[in-house]
mmCIF file of C-alpha atoms and ligand atoms in Angstrom:
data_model
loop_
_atom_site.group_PDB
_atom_site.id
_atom_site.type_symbol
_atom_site.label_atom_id
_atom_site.label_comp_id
_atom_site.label_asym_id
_atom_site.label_seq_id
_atom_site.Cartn_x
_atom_site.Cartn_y
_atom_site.Cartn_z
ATOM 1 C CA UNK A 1056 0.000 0.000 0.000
ATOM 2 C CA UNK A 1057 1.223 3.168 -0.907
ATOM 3 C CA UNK A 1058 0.015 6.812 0.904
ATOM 4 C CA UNK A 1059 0.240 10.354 -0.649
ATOM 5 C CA UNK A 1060 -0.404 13.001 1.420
ATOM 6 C CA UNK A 1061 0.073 16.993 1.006
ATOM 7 C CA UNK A 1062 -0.063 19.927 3.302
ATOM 8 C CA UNK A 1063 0.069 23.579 2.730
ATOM 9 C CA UNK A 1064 2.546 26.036 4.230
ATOM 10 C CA UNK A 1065 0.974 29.655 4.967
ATOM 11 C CA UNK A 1066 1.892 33.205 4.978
ATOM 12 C CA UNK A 1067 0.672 36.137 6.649
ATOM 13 C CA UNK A 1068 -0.769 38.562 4.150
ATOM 14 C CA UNK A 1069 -1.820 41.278 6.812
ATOM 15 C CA UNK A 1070 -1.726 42.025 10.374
ATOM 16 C CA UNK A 1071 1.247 39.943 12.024
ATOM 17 C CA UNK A 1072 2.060 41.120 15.481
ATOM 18 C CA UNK A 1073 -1.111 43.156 15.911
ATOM 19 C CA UNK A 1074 -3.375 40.177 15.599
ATOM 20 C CA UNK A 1075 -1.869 39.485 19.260
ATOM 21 C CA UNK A 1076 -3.860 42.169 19.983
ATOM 22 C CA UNK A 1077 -7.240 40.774 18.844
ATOM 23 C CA UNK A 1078 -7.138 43.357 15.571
ATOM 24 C CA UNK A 1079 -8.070 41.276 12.678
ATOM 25 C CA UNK A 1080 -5.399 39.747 10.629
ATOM 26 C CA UNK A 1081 -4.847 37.626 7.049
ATOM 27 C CA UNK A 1082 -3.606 34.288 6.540
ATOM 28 C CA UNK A 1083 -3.057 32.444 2.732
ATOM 29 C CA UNK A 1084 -2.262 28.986 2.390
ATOM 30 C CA UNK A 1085 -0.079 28.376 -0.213
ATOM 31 C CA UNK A 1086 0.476 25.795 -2.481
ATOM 32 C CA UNK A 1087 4.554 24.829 -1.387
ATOM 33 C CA UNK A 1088 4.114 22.841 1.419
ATOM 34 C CA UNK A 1089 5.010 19.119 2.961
ATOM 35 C CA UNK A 1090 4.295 16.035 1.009
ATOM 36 C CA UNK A 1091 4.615 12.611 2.988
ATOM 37 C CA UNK A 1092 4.924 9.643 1.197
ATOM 38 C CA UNK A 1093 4.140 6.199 2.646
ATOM 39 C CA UNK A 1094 4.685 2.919 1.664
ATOM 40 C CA UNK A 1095 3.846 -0.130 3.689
ATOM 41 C CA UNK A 1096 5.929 -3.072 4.716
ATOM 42 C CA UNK A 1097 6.107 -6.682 5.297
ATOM 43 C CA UNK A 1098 8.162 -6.344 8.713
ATOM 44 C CA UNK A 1099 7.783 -4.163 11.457
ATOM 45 C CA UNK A 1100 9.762 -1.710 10.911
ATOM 46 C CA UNK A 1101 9.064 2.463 10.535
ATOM 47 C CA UNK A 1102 11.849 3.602 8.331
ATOM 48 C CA UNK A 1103 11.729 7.347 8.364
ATOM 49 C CA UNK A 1104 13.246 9.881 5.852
ATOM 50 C CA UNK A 1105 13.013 13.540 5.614
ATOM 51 C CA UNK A 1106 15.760 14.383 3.219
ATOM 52 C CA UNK A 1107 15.479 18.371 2.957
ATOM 53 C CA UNK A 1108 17.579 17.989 6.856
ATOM 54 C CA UNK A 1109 19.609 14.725 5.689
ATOM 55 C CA UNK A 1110 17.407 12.733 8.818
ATOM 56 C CA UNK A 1111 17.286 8.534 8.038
ATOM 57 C CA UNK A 1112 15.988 6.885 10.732
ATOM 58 C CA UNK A 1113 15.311 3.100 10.963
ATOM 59 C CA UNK A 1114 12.845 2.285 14.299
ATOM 60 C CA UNK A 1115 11.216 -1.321 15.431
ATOM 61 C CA UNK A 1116 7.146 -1.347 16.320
ATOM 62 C CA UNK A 1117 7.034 -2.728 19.859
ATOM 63 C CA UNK A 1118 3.136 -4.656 19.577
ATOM 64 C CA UNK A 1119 2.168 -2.604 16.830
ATOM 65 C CA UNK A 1120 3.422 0.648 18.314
ATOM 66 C CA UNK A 1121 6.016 3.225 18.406
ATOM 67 C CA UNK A 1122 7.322 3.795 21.767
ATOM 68 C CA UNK A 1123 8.925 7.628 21.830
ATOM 69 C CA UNK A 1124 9.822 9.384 24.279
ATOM 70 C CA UNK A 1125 10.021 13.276 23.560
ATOM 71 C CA UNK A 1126 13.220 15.168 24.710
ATOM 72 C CA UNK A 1127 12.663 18.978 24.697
ATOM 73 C CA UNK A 1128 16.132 19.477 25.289
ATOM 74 C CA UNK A 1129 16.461 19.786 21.122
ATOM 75 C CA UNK A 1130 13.873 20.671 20.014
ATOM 76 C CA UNK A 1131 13.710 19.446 16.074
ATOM 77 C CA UNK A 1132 11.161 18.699 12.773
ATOM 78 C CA UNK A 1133 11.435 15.032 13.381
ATOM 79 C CA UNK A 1134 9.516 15.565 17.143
ATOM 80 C CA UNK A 1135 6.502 16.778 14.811
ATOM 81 C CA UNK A 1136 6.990 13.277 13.045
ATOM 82 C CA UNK A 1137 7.100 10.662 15.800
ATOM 83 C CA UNK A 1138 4.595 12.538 18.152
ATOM 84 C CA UNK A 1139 2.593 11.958 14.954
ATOM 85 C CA UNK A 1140 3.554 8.525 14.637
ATOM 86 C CA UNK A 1141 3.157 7.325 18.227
ATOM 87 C CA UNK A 1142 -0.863 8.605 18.016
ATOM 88 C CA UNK A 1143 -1.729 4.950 16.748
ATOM 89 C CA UNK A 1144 -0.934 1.591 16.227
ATOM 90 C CA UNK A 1145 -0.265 0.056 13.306
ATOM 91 C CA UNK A 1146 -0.872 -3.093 11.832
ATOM 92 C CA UNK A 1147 2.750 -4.017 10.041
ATOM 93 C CA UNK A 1148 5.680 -1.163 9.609
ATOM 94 C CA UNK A 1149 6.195 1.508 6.999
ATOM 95 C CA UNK A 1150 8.824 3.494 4.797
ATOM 96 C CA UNK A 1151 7.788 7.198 5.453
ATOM 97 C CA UNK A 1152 9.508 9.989 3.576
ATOM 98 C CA UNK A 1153 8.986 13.427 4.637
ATOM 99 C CA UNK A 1154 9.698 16.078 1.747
ATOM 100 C CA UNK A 1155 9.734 19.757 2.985
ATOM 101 C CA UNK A 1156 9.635 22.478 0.172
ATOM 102 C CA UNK A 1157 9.843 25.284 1.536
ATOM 103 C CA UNK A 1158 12.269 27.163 3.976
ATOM 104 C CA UNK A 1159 12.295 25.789 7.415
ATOM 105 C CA UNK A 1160 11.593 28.103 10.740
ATOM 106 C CA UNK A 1161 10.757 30.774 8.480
ATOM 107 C CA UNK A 1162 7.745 31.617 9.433
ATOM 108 C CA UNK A 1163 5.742 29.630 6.568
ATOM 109 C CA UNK A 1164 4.536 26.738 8.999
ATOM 110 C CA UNK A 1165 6.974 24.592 8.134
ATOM 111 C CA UNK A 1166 6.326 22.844 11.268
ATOM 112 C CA UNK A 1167 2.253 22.647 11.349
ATOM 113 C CA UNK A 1168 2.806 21.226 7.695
ATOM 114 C CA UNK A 1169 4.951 18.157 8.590
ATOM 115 C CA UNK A 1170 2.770 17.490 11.340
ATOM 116 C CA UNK A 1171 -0.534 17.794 9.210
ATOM 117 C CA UNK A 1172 0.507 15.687 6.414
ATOM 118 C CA UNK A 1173 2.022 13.322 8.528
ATOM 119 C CA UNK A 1174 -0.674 12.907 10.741
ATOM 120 C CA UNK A 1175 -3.618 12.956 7.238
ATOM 121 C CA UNK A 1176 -1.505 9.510 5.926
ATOM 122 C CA UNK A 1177 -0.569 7.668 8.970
ATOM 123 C CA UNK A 1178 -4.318 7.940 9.956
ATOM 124 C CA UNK A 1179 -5.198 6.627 6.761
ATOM 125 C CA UNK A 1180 -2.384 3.688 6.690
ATOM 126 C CA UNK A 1181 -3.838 2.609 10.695
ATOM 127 C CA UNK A 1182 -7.733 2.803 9.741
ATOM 128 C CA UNK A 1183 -8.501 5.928 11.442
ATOM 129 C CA UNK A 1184 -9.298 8.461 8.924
ATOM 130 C CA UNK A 1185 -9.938 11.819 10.538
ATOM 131 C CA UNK A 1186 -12.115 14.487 9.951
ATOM 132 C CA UNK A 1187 -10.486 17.967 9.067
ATOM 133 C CA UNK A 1188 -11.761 19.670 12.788
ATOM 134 C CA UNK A 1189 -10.089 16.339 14.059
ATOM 135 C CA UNK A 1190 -7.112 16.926 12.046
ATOM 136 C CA UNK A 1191 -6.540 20.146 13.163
ATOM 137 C CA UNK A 1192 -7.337 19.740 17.061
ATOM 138 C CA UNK A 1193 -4.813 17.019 16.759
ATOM 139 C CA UNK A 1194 -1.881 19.000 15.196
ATOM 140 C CA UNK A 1195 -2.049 22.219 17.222
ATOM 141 C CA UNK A 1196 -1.948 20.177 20.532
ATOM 142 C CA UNK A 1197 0.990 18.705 19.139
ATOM 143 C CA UNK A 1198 2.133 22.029 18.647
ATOM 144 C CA UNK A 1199 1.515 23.210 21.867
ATOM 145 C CA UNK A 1200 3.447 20.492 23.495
ATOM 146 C CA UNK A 1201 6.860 20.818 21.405
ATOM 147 C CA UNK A 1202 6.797 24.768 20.850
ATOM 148 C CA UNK A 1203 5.482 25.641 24.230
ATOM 149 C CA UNK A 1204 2.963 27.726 22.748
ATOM 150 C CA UNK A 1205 0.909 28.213 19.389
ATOM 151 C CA UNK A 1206 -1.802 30.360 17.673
ATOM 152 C CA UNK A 1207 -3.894 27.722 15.959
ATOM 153 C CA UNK A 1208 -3.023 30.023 12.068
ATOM 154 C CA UNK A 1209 -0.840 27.542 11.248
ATOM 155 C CA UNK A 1210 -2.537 23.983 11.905
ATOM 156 C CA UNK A 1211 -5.735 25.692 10.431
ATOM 157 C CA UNK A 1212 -4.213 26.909 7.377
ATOM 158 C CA UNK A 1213 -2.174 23.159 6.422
ATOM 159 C CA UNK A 1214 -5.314 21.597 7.244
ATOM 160 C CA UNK A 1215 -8.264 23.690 5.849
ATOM 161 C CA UNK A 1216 -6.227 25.888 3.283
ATOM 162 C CA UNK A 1217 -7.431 28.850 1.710
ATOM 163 C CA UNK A 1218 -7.574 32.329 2.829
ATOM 164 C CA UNK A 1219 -8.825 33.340 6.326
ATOM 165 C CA UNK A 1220 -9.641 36.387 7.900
ATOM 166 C CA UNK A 1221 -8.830 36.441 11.508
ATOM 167 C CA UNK A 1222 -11.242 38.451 13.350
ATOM 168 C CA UNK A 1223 -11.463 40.913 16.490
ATOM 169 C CA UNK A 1224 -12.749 37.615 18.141
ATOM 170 C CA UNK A 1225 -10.089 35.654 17.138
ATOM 171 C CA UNK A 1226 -12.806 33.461 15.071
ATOM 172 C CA UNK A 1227 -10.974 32.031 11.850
ATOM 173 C CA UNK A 1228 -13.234 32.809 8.784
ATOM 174 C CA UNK A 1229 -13.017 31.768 4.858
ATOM 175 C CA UNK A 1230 -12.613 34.663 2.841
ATOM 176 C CA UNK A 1231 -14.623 33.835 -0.736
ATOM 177 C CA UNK A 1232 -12.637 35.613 -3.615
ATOM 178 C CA UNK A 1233 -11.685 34.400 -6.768
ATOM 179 C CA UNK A 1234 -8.899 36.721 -7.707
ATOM 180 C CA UNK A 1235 -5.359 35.512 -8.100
ATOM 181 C CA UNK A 1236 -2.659 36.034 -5.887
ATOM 182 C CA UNK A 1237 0.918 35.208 -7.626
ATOM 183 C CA UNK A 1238 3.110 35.383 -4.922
ATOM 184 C CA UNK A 1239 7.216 35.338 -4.611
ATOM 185 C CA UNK A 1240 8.806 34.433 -1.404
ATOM 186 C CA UNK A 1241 12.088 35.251 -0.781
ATOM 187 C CA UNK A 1242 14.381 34.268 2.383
ATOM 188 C CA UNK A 1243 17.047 36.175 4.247
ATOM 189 C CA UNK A 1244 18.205 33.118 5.942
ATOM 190 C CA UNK A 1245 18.440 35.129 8.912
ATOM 191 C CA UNK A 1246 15.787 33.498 11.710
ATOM 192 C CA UNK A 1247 13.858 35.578 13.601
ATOM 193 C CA UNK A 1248 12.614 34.933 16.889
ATOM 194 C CA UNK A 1249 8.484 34.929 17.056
ATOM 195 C CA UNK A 1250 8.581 35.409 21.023
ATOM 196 C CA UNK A 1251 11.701 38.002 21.068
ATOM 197 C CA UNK A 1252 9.404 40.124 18.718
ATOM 198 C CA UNK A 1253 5.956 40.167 20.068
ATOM 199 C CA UNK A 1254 7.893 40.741 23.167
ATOM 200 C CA UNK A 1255 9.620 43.673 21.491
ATOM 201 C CA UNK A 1256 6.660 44.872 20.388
ATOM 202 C CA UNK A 1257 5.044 44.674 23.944
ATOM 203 C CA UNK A 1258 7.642 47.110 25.298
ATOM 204 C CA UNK A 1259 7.506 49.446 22.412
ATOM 205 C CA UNK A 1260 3.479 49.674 23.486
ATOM 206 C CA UNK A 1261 3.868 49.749 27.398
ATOM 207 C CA UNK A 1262 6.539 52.803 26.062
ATOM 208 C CA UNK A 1263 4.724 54.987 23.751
ATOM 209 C CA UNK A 1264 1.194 53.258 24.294
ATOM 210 C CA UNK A 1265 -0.243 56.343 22.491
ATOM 211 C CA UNK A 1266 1.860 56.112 19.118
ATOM 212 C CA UNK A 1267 1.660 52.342 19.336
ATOM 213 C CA UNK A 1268 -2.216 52.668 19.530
ATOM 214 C CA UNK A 1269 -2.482 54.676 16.338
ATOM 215 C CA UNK A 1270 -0.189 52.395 14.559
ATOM 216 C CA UNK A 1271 -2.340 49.206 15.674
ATOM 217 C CA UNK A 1272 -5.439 50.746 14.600
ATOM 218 C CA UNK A 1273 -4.351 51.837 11.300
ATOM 219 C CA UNK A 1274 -2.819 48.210 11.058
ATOM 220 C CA UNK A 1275 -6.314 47.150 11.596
ATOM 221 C CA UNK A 1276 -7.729 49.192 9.441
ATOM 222 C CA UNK A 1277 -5.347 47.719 6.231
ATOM 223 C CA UNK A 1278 -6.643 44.588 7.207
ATOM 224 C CA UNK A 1279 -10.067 45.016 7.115
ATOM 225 C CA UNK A 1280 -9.366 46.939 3.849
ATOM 226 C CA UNK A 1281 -7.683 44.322 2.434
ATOM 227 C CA UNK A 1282 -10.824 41.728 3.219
ATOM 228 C CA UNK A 1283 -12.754 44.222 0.962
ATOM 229 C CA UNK A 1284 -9.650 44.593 -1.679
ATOM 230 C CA UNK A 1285 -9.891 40.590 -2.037
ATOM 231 C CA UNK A 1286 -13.901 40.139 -2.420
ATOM 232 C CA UNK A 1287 -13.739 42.677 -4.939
ATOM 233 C CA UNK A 1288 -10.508 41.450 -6.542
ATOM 234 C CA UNK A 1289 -9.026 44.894 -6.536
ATOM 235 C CA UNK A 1290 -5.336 44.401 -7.428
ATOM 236 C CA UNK A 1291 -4.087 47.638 -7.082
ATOM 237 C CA UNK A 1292 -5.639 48.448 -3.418
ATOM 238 C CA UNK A 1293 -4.564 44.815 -2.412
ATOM 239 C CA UNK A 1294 -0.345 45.624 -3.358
ATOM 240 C CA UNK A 1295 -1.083 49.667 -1.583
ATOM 241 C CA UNK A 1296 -2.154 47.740 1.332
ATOM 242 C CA UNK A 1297 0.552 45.279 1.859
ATOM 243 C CA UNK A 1298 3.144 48.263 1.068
ATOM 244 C CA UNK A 1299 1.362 49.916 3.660
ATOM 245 C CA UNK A 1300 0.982 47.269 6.324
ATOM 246 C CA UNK A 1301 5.227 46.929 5.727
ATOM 247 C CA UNK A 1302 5.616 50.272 6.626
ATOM 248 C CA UNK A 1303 3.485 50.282 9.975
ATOM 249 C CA UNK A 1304 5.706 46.823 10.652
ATOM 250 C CA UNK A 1305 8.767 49.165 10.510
ATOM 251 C CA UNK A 1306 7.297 51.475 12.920
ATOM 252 C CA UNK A 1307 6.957 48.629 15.238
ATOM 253 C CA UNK A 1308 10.083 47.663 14.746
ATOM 254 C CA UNK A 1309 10.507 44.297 13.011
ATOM 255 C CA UNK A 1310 11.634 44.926 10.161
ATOM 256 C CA UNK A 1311 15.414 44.784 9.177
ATOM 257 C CA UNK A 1312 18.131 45.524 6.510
ATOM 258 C CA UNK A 1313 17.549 42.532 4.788
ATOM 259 C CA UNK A 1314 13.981 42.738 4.784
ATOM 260 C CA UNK A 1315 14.099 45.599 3.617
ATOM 261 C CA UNK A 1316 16.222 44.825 1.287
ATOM 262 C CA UNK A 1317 14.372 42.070 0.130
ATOM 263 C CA UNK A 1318 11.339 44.266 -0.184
ATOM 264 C CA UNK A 1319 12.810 47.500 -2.143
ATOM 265 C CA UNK A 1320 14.555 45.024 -4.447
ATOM 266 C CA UNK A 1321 11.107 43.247 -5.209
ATOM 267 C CA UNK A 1322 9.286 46.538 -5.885
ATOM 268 C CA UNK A 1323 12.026 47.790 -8.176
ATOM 269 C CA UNK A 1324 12.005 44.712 -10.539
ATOM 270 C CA UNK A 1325 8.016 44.839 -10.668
ATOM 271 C CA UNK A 1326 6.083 43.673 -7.572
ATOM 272 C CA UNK A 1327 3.667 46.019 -6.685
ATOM 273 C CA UNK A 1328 3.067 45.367 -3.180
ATOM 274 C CA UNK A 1329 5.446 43.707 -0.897
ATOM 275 C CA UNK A 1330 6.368 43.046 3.089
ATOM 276 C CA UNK A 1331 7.693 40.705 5.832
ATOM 277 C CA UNK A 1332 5.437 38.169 6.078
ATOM 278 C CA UNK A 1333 5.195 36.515 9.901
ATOM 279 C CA UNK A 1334 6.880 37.960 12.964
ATOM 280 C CA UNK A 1335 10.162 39.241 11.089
ATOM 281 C CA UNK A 1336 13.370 39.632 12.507
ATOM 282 C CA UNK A 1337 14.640 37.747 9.619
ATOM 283 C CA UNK A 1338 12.726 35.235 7.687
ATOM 284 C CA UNK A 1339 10.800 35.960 4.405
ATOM 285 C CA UNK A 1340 9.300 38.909 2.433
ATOM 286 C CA UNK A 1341 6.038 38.394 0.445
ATOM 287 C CA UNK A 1342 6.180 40.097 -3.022
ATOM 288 C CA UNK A 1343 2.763 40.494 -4.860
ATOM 289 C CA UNK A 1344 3.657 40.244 -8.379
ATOM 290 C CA UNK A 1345 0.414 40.352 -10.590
ATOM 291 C CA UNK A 1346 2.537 41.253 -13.967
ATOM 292 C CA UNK A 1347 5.698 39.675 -15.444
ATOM 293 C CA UNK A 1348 6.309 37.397 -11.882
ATOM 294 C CA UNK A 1349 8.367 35.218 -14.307
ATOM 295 C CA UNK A 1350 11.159 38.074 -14.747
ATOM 296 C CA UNK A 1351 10.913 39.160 -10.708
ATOM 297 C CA UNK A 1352 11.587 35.872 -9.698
ATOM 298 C CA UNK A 1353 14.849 35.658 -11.945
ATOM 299 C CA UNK A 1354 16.190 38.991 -10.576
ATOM 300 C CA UNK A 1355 15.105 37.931 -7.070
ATOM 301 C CA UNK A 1356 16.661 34.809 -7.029
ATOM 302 C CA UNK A 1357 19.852 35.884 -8.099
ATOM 303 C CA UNK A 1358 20.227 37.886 -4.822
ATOM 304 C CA UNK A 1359 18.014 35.798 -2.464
ATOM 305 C CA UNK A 1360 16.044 32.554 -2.339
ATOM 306 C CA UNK A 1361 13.409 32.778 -3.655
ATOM 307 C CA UNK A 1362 10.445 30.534 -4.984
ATOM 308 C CA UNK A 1363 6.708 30.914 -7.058
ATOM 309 C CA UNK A 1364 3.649 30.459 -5.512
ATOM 310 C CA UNK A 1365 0.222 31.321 -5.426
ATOM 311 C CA UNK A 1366 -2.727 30.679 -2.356
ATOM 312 C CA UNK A 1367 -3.889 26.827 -2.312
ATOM 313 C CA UNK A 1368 -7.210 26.970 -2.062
ATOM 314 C CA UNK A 1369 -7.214 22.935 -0.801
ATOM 315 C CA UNK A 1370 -5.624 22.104 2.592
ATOM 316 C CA UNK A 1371 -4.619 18.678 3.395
ATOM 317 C CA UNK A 1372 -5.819 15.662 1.213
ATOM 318 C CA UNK A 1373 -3.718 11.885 0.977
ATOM 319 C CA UNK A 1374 -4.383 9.482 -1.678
ATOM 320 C CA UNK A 1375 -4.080 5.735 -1.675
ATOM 321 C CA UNK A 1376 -1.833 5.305 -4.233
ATOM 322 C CA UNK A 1377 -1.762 1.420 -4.914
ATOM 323 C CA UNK A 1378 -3.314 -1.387 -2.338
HETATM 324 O O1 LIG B 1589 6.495 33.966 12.095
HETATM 325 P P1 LIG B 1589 5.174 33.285 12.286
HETATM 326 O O2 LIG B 1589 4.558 32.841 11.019
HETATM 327 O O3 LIG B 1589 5.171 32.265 13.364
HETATM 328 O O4 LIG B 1589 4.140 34.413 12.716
HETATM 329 C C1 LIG B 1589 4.138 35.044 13.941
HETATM 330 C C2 LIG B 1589 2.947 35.952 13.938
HETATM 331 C C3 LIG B 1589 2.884 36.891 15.113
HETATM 332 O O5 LIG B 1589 1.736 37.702 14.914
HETATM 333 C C4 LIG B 1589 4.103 37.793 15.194
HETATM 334 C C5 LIG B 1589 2.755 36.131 16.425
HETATM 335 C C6 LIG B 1589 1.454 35.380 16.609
HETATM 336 O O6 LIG B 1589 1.432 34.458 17.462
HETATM 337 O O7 LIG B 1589 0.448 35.705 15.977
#
């Protein structure tokens, strides 16, 4: 039996770091993300691969199940995998290749992704298909338990894809459009740190809560701007927006040199909107690139990785391959 199974990574199109602050916020799945392959075997033995890190791993079912004990002293991908694996118990072993691609800790959800996919195949392969709520209640407690802490974005996004609209409430709601979004994402290779920042933030607000205020609110506002911009597939208002919502991110102060970089170089070869997408620091830029995205990415990629993509409007599905 062979097991296909996909998951999407995400960005943040608007409102990063104030969505902490219950203002509304943006959140595309995209279609780069993890795909796990499965294949079964005739011994009992869970042979895992996840090549993008160079991690082989040959492991022996004890009664049908995977006996793991989670260190939190290193914290890695591969805890995503076996806390994944160890859910259920399985009738004979498995070959299980993990294939990541897109930039890891870089604020795309590399992490939910793995554990999404992961968790959609190996449910198939034991007989416990889950439903998508299922899928995600799963994955962000897993989540919670290696990273300490999580907003559910990231689970949500790899498992019901699409573009949500994070509201005042913190309720996660489809946004219906139908417009494109081409998309480049480029990578500083510098990693930020999500808790350093929103705790950055924090002080900057308990500082100058009055200038803070104004800039959350007119965060807010881009967002809830940018809802409209997408239901009415207004291009133009869409890329103002996002150049916008990059400069109130300055003012907070998350952006950097090389995000900034990133971002001035995308504009000048032809994006028209771009910005740091997640909590910055490092990490990736987001360059809306409606026209000619073909000659951006070249010029991009010459000075930063960089890769294509546009919103998925699927989140996680598996196939059974052959039986
Ligand atoms: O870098 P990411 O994708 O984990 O995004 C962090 C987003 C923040 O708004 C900065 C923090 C959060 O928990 O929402």
């Amino acid at each position: 039996m062979k097991i296909k199974a996909f998951a999407p990574g995400k960005i943040i199109l608007f409102g990063e770091h104030t969505v902490v602050y219950n203002k509304p916020a943006i959140a595309v799945a995209i279609n780069r993300g993890v795909d796990v392959t499965l294949t079964s075997r005739s011994d009992d033995i869970v042979n895992i691969n996840v090549e993008t890190i160079n991690y082989s791993k040959k492991l022996k079912l004890n009664n049908g199940k995977l006996v793991y004990e989670y260190d939190d002293s290193q914290k890695q991908i591969t805890d995503y995998i076996y806390e994944v694996i160890s859910l259920f118990e399985y009738e004979g072993g498995f070959d299980l290749s993990v294939d990541i691609k897109m930039y890891l800790g870089a604020g795309l959800g590399s992490s939910a992704a793995v554990t999404v996919s992961t968790l959609k195949a190996l449910a198939l392969y034991s007989g416990n298909d889950l439903s998508l709520d299922e899928i995600a209640k799963i994955a962000r407690s897993i989540e919670i338990k290696i990273q300490g802490a999580a907003s559910p974005i990231d689970t949500a996004m790899s498992t019901y894809g699409g573009i949500i609209y994070i509201d005042e409430n913190s309720n996660l709601n489809p946004i219906d459009f139908d417009m494109k979004l081409p998309l480049l994402v480029s990578n500083c290779e510098i990693a930020g740190n999500t808790g350093k920042l929103v705790a950055s933030v924090r002080n900057k607000y308990e500082k100058y809560p009055e200038v803070l205020e104004h800039i959350f609110t007119a965060t807010a506002n881009v967002a809830i701007d940018a809802k409209k911009a997408l239901e009415d597939g207004n291009s133009q208002k869409l890329a103002d927006l996002m150049n916008i919502n990059q400069g109130l991110l300055d003012a907070m102060g998350v952006n950097t040199a090389e995000l900034s970089d990133m971002v001035y170089q995308s504009r000048k070869f032809g994006s028209a909107g771009s910005k740091l997408t997640g909590s910055g620091g490092g990490g990736c830029i987001i360059a809306y690139t409606p026209d000619d995205i073909d000659y951006v990415y070249v010029k991009l990629s010459k000075l930063y990785p960089t890769f294509m993509c546009e919103q998925s409007q699927s989140g996680v599905y598996a196939e059974i391959i052959d039986e």
